[in-house]
mmCIF file of C-alpha atoms in Angstrom:
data_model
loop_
_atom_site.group_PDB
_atom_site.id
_atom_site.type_symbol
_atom_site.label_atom_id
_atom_site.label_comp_id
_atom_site.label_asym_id
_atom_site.label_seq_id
_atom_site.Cartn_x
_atom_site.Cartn_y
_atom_site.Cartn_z
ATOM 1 C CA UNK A 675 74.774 207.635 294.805
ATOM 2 C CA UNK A 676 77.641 208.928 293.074
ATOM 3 C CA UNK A 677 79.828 212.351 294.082
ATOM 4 C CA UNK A 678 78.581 215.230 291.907
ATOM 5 C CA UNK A 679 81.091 217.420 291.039
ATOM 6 C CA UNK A 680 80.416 221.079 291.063
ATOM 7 C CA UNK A 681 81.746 223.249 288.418
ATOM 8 C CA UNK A 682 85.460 221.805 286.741
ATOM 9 C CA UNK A 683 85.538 225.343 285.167
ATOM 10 C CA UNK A 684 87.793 228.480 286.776
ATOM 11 C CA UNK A 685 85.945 231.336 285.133
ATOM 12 C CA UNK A 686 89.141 233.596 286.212
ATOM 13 C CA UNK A 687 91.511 231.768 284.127
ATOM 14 C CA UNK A 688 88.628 230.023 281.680
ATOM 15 C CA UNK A 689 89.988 226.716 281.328
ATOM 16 C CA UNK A 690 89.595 223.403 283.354
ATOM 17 C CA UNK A 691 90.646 223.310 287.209
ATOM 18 C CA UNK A 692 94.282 221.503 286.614
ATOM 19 C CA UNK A 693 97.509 221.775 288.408
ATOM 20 C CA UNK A 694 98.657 224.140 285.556
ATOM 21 C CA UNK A 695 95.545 226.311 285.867
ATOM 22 C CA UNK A 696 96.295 226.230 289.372
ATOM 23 C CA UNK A 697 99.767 226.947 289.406
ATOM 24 C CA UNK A 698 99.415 230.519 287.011
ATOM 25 C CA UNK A 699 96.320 231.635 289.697
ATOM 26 C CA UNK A 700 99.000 231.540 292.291
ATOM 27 C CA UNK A 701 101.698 233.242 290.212
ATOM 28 C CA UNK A 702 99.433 235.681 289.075
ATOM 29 C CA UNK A 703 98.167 236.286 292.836
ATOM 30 C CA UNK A 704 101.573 236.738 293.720
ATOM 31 C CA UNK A 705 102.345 239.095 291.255
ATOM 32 C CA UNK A 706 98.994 241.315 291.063
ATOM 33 C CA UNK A 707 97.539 241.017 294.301
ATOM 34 C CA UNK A 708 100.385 240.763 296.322
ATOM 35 C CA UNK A 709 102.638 243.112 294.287
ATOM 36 C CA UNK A 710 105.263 240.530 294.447
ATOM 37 C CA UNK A 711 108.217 238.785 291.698
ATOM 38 C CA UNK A 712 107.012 235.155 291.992
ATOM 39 C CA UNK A 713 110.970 233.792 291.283
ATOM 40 C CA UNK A 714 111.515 234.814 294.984
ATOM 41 C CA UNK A 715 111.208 231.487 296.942
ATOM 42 C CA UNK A 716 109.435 232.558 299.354
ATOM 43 C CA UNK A 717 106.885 229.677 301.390
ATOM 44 C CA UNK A 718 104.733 232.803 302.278
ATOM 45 C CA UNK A 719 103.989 234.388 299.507
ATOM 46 C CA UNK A 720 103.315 230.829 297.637
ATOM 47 C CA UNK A 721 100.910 230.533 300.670
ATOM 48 C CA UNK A 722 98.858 233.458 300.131
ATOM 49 C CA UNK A 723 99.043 232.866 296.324
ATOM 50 C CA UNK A 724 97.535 229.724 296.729
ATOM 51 C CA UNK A 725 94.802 230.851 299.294
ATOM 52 C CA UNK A 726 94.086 233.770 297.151
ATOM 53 C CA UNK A 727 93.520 231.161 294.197
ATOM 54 C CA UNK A 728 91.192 228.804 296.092
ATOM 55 C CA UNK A 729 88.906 231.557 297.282
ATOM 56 C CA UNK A 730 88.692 232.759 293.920
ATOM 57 C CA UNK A 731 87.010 229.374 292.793
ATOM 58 C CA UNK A 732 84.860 229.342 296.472
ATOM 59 C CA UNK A 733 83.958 232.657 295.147
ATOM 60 C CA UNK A 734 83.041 230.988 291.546
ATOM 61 C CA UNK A 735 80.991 228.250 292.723
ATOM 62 C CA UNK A 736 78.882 230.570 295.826
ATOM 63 C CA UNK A 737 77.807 233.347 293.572
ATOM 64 C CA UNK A 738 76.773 229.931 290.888
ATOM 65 C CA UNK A 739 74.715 228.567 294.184
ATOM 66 C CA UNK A 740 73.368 232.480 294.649
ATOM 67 C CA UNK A 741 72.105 232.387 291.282
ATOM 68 C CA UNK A 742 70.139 229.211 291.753
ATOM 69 C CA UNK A 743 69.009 230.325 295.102
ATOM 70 C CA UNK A 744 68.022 233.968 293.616
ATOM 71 C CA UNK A 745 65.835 231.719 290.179
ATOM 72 C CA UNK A 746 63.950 229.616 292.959
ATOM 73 C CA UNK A 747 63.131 232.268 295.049
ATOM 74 C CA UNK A 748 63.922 230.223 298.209
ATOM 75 C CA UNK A 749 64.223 231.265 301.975
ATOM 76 C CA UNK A 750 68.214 232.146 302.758
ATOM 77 C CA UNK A 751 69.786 232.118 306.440
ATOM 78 C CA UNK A 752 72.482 235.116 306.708
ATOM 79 C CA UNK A 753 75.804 233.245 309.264
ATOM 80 C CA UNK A 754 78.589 235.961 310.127
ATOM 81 C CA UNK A 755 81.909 233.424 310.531
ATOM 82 C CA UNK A 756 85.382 235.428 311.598
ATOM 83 C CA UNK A 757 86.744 232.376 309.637
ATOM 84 C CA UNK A 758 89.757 233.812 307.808
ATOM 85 C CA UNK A 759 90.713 231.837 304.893
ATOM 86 C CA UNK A 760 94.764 232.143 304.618
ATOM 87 C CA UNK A 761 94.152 230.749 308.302
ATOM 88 C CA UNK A 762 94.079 226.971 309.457
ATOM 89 C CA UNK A 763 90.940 226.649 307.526
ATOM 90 C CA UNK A 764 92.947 226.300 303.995
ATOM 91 C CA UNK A 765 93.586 223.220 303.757
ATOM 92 C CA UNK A 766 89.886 222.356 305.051
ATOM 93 C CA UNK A 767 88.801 224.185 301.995
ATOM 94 C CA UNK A 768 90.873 222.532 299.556
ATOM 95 C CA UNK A 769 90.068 219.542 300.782
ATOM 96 C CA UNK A 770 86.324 219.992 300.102
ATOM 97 C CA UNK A 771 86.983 221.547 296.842
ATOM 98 C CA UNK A 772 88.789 218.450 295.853
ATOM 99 C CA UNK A 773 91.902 220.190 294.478
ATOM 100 C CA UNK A 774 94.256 218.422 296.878
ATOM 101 C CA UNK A 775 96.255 216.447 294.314
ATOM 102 C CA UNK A 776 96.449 218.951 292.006
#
């Protein structure tokens, strides 16, 4: 059986997940969440940008599989992790998300 992709659609920036969608999240991130003039080359705050911009779309697709969860009525299991996402976990997530190439 196939892959099944889950959601191609950032409903932060509206449009389809591409390397151009991708690249304003992290500008924008770097400008309104970090408070930060993207045209500084700085590795960190590209970083954060970019971790900022893939838990906005982990954000998009959980509260999508809340919904479903919520219409079904089903049982749910509550898990505290002290995962931290800008940590070494990143690249796990963007991995999964399959956003890697772009």
């Amino acid at each position: 059986m196939g892959k099944k992709q889950i959601g191609k659609k950032s409903k932060s920036q509206g449009s389809i997940l591409s390397p151009k969608s991708l690249e304003q999240d992290i500008k924008r991130h770097i400008m309104l969440t970090l408070g930060n003039d993207y045209f500084a080359p700085k590795k960190s705050l590209y970083y954060k940008g970019l971790a900022y911009s893939v838990r906005d779309r982990l954000i998009e697709r959980w509260l999508k599989t809340q919904r479903s969860y919520y219409d079904k009525i089903t049982k749910r299991i509550y898990y505290l992790s002290l995962e931290f996402l800008p940590g070494r976990f990143l690249m796990n997530y963007i991995i999964n998300m399959d956003i890697k190439d772009e």
